[in-house]
mmCIF file of C-alpha atoms in Angstrom:
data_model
loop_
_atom_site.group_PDB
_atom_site.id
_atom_site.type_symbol
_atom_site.label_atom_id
_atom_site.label_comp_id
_atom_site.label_asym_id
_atom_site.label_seq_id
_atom_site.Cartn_x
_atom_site.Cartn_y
_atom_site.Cartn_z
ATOM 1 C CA UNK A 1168 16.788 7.525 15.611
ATOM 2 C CA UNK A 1169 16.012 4.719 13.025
ATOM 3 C CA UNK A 1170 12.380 4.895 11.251
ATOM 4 C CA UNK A 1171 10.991 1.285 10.492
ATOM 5 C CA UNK A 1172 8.879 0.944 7.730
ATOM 6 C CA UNK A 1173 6.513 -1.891 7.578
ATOM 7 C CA UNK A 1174 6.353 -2.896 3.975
ATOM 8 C CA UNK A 1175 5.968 -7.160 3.799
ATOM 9 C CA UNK A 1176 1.752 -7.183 4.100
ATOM 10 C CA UNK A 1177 0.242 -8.658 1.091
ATOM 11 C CA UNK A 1178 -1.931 -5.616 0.146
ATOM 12 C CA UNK A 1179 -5.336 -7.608 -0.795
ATOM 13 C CA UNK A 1180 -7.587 -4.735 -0.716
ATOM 14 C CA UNK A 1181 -5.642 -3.421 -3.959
ATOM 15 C CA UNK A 1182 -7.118 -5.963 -5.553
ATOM 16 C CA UNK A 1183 -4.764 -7.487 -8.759
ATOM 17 C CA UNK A 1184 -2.442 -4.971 -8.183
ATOM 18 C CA UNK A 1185 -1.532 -6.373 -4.451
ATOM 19 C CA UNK A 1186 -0.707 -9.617 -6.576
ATOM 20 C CA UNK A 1187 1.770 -7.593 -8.232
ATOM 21 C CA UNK A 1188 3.662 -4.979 -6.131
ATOM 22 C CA UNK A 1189 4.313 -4.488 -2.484
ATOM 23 C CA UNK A 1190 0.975 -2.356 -0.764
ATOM 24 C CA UNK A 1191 3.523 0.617 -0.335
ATOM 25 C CA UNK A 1192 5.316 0.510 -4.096
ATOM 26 C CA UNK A 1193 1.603 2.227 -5.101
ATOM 27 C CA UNK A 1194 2.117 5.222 -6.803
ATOM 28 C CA UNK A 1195 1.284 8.541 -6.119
ATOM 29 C CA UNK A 1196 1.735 10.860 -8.853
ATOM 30 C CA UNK A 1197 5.367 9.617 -10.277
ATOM 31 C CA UNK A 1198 6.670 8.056 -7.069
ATOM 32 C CA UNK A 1199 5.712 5.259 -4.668
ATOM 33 C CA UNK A 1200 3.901 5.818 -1.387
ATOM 34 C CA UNK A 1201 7.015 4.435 0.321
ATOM 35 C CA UNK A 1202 9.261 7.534 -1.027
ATOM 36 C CA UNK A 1203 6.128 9.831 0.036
ATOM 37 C CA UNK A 1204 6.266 8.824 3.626
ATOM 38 C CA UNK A 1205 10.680 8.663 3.750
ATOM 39 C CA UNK A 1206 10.708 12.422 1.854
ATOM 40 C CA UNK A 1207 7.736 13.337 5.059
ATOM 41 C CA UNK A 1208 10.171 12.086 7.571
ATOM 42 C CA UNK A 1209 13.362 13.393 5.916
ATOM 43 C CA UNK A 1210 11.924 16.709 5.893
ATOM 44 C CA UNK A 1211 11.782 16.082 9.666
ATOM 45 C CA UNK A 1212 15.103 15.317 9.962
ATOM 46 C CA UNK A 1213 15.420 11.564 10.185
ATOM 47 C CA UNK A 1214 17.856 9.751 7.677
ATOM 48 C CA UNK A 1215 17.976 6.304 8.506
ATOM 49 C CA UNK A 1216 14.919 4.074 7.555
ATOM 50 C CA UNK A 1217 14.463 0.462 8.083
ATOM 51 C CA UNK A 1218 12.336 -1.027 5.166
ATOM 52 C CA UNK A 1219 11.098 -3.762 6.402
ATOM 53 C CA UNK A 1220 10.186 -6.063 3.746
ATOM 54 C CA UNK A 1221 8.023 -9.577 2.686
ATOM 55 C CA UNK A 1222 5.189 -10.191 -0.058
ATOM 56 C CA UNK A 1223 6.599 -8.961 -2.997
ATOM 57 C CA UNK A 1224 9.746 -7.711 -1.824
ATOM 58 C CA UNK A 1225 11.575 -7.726 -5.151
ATOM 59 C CA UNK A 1226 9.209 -4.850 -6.363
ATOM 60 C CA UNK A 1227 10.723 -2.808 -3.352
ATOM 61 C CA UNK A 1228 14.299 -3.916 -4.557
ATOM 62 C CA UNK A 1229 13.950 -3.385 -8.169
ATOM 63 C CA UNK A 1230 12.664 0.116 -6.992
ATOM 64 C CA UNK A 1231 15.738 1.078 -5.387
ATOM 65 C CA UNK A 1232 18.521 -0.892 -7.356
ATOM 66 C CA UNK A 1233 17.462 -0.446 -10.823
ATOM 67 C CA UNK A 1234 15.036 2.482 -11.276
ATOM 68 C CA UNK A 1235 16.865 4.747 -8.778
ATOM 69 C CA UNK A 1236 19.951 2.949 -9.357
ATOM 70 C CA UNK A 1237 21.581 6.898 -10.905
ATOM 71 C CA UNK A 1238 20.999 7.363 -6.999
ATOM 72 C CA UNK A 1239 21.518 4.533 -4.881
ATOM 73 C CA UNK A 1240 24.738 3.499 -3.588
ATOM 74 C CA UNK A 1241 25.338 0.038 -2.199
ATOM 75 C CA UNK A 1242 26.860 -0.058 1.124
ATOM 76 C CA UNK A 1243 26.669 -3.609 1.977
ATOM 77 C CA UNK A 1244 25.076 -6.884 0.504
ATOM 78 C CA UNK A 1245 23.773 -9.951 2.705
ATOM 79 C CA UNK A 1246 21.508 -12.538 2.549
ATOM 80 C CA UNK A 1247 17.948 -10.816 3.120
ATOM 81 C CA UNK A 1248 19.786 -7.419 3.902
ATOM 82 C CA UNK A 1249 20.916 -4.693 1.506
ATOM 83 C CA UNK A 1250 21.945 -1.404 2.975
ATOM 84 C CA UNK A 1251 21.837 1.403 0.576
ATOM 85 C CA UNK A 1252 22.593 4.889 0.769
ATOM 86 C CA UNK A 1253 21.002 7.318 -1.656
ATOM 87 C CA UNK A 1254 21.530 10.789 -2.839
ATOM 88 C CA UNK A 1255 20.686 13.570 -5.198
ATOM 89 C CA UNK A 1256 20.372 17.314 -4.715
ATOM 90 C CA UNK A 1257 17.620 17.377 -1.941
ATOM 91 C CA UNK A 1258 18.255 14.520 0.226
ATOM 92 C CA UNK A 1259 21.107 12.412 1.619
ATOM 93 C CA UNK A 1260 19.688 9.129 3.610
ATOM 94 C CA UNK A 1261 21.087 5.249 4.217
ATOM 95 C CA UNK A 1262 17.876 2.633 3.795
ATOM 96 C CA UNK A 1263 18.256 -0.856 5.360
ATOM 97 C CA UNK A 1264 16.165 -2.911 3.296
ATOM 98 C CA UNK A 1265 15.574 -6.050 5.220
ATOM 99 C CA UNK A 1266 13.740 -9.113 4.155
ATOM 100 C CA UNK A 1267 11.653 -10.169 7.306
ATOM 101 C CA UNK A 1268 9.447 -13.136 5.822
ATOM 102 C CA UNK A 1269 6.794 -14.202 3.203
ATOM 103 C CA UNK A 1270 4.022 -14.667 6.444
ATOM 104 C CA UNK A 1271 5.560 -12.764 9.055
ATOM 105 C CA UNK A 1272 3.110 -10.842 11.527
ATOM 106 C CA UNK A 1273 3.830 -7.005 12.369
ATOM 107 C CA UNK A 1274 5.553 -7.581 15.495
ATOM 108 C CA UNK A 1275 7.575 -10.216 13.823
ATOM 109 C CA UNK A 1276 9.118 -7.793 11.065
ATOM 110 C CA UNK A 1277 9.935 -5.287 13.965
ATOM 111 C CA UNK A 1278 11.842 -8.219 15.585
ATOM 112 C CA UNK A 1279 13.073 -9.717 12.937
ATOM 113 C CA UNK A 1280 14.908 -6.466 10.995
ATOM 114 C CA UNK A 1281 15.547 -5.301 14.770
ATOM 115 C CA UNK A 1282 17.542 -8.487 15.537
ATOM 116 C CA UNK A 1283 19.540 -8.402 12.177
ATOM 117 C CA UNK A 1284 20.814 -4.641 12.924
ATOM 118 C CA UNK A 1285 21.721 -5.683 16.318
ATOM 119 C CA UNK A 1286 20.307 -2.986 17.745
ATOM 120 C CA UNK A 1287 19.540 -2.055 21.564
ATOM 121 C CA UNK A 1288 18.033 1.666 20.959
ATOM 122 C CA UNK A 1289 14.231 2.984 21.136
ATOM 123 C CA UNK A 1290 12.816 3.314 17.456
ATOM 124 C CA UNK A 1291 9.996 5.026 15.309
ATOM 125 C CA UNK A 1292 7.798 2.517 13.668
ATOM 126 C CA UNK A 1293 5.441 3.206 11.114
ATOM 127 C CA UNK A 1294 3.140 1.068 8.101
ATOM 128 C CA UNK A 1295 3.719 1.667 4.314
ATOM 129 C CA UNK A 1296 0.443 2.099 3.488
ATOM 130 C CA UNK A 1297 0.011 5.597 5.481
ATOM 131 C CA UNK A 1298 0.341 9.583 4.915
ATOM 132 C CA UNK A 1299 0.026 11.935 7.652
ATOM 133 C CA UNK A 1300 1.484 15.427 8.402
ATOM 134 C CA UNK A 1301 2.349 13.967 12.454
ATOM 135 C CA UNK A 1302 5.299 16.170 14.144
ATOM 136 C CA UNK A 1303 7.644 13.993 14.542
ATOM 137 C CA UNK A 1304 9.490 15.431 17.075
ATOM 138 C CA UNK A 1305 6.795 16.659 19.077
ATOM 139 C CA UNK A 1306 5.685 12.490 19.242
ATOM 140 C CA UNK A 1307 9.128 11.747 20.564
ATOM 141 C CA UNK A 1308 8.971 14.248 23.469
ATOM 142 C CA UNK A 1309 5.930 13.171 24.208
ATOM 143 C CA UNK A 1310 7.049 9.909 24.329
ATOM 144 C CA UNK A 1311 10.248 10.682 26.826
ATOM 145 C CA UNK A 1312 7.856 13.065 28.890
ATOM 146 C CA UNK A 1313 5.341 10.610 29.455
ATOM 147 C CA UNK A 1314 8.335 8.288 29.726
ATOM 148 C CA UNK A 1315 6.323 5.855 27.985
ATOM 149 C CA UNK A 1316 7.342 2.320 26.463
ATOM 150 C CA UNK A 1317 5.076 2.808 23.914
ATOM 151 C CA UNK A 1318 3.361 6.042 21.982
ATOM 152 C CA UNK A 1319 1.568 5.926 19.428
ATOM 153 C CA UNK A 1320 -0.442 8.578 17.008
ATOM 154 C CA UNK A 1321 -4.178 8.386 17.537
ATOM 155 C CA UNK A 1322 -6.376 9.972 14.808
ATOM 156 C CA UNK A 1323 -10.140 10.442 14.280
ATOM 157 C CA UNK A 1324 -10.952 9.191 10.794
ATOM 158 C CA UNK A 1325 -13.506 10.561 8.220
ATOM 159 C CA UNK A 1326 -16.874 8.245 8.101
ATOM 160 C CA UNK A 1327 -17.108 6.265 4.925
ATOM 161 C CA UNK A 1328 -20.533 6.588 4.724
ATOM 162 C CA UNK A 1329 -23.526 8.518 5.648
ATOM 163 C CA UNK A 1330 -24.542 9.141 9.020
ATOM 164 C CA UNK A 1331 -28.501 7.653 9.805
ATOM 165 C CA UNK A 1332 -29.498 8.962 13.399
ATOM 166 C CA UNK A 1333 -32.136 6.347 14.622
ATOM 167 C CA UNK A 1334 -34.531 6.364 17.375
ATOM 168 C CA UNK A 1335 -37.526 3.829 18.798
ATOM 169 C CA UNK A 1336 -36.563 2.512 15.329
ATOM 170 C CA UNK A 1337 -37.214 5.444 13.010
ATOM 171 C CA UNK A 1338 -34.936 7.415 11.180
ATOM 172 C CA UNK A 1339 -35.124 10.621 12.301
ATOM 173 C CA UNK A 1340 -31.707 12.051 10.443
ATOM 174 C CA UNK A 1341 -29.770 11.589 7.376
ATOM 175 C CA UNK A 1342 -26.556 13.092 7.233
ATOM 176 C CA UNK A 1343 -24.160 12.736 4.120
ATOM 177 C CA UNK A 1344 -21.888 15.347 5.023
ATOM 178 C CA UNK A 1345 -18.369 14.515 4.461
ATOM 179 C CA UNK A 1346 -17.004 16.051 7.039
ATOM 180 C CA UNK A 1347 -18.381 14.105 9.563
ATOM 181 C CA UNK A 1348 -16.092 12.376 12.611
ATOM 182 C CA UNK A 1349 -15.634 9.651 14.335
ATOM 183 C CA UNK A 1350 -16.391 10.499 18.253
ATOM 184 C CA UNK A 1351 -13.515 7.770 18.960
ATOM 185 C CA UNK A 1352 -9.695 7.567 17.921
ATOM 186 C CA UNK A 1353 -8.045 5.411 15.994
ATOM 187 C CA UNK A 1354 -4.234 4.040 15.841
ATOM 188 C CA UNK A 1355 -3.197 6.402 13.197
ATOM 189 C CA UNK A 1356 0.338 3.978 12.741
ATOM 190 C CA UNK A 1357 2.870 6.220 13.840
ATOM 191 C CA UNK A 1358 5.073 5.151 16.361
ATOM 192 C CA UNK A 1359 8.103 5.576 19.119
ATOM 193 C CA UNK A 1360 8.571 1.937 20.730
ATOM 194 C CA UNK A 1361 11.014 1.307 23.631
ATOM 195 C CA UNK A 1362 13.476 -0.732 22.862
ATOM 196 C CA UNK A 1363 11.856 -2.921 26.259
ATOM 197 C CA UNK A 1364 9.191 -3.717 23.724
ATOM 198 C CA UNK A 1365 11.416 -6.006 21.806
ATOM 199 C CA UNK A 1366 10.680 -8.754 24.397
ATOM 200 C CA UNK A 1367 6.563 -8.758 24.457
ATOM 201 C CA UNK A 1368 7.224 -9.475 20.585
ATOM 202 C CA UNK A 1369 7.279 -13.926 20.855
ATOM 203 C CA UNK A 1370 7.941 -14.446 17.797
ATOM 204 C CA UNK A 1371 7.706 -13.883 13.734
ATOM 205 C CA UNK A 1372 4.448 -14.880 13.537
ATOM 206 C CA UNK A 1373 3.404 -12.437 16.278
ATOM 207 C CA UNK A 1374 1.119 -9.321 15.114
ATOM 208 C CA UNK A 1375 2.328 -6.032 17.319
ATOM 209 C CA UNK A 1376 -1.313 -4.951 17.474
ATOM 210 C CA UNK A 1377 -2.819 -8.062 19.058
ATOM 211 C CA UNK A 1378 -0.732 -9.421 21.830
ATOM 212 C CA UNK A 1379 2.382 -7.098 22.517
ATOM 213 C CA UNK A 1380 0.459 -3.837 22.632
ATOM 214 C CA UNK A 1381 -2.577 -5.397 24.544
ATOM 215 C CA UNK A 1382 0.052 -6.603 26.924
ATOM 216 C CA UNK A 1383 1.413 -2.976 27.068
ATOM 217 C CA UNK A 1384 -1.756 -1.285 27.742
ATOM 218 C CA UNK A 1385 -2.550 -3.433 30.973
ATOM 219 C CA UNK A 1386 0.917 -2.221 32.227
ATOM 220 C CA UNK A 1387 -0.400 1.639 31.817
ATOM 221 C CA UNK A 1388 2.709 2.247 29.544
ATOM 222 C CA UNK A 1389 1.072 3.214 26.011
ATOM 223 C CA UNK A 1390 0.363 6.926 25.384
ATOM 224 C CA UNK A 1391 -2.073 8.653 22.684
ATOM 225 C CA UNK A 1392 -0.288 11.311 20.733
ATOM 226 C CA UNK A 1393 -3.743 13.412 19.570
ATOM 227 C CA UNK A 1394 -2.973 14.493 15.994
ATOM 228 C CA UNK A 1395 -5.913 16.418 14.074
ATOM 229 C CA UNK A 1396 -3.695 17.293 11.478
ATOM 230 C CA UNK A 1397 -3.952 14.939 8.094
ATOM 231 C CA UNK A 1398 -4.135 11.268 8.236
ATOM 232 C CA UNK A 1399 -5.150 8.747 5.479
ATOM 233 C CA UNK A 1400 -4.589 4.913 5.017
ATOM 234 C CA UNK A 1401 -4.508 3.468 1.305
ATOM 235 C CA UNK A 1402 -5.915 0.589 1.585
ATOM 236 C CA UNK A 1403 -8.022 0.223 -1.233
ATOM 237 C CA UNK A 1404 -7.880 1.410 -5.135
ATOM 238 C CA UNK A 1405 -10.544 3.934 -4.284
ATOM 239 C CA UNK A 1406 -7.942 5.379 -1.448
ATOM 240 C CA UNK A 1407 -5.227 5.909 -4.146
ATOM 241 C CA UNK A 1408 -7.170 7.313 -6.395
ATOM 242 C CA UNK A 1409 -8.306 9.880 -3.929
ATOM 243 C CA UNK A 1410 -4.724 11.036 -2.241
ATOM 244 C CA UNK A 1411 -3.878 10.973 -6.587
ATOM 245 C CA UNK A 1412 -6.433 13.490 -7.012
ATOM 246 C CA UNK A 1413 -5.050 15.598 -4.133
ATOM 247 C CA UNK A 1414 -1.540 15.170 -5.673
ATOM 248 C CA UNK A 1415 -2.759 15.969 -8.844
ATOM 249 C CA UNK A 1416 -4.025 19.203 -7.964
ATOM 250 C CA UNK A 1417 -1.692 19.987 -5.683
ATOM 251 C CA UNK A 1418 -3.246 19.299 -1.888
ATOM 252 C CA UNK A 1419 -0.017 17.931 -0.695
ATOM 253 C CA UNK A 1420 -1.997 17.828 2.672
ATOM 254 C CA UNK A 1421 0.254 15.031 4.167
ATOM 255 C CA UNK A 1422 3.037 16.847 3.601
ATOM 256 C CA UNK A 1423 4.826 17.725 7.062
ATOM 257 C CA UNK A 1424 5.549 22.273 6.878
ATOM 258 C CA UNK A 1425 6.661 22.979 10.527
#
């Protein structure tokens, strides 16, 4: 089963360093956040990753074809499409790296890299900017169980801030624990689409979260895969410098262990 990787967004919340690298080229100790989230999936057993590129897409390139060129094998060359296939002691995986537009929504990408494979199969979809510990596998039977069109990880994020508890106007609690949770879930980004989805996409300008998956829901055919495992977007400097510190010291808690 092919794992997309949505990689084209233009990263603004990094501040300057969105105006110089793709959101998921980031780097986490040594690597990129992009080879953080393939190495979590390869350890699951999927090989075959879709990068789905667009703002800054060179930085994802030059990545692949002349840092890890000792590495990378190219397969085939097109316009917009370079399929590589890389190797070294641990792993053994093929990348399509697709170009899918400078302004392209999220359900465009899909389409687009979807349409230049040629494919007619179900997929996992996931963003570049996220790190979780998800099963995998235990998504994708819960997917074919529920025999769903779409499925889709829901997590309960961390508050950002302080908790104020508030009534007939006056505070009557002030909580700064950090442990505190949301009551609601969140799409936590990880994916298994039909491949009937394909056709609620219109066009490349089309964001999946807006109009496809609204469409979706009404039909009764998107499922919540409950994870309580770790989650955690980088979308800000103050995000990587956080899930650097847990590198740093060794809190690999993203990193999928059966």
């Amino acid at each position: 089963m092919k794992v997309f990787i949505l990689c084209g967004g233009h990263g603004t919340r990094l501040d300057n360093l969105g105006k110089i690298i793709a959101k998921p080229m980031a780097r986490i100790g040594k690597e990129p956040l992009l080879m953080h989230i393939i190495d979590n999936f390869y350890l699951q057993g999927f090989d075959d990753f879709v990068i789905c590129t667009g703002h800054k897409s060179e930085s994802i390139n030059n990545f692949f074809l002349k840092e890890k060129k000792h590495l990378v094998k190219v397969i085939k060359k097109l316009k917009n499409y370079t399929l590589i296939e890389i190797k070294d002691k641990n792993k053994n995986l093929k990348c399509h790296i697709v170009f899918t537009g400078l302004n392209s929504g999220t359900g465009g990408r899909i389409k687009i890299a979807y349409n230049k494979l040629k494919l007619k199969e179900d997929i996992i979809m996931t963003y570049g900017d996220g790190l979780s510990n998800v099963n995998i596998h235990k998504l994708k039977n819960f997917h074919y169980k529920n025999n769903a069109l779409v499925s889709l990880t829901a997590v309960r994020p961390k508050q950002r801030y302080g908790i104020i508890k508030i009534k007939k106007d006056k505070i009557i609690a002030f909580d700064e624990t950090k442990s505190i949770y949301m009551e609601s879930y969140i799409n936590g980004g990880f994916f298994v689409l039909s491949k009937k989805v394909l056709k609620f996409i219109n066009n490349s300008f089309t964001y999946w979260e807006n109009e496809p998956l609204t469409r979706i829901v009404k039909k009764q055919k998107v499922f919540a895969f409950k994870h309580k495992g770790f989650w955690q977007s980088i979308d800000t400097l103050k995000d990587l410098e956080e899930i650097n510190l847990l590198f740093k010291t060794n809190k690999h808690f993203w990193k999928f262990n059966g």
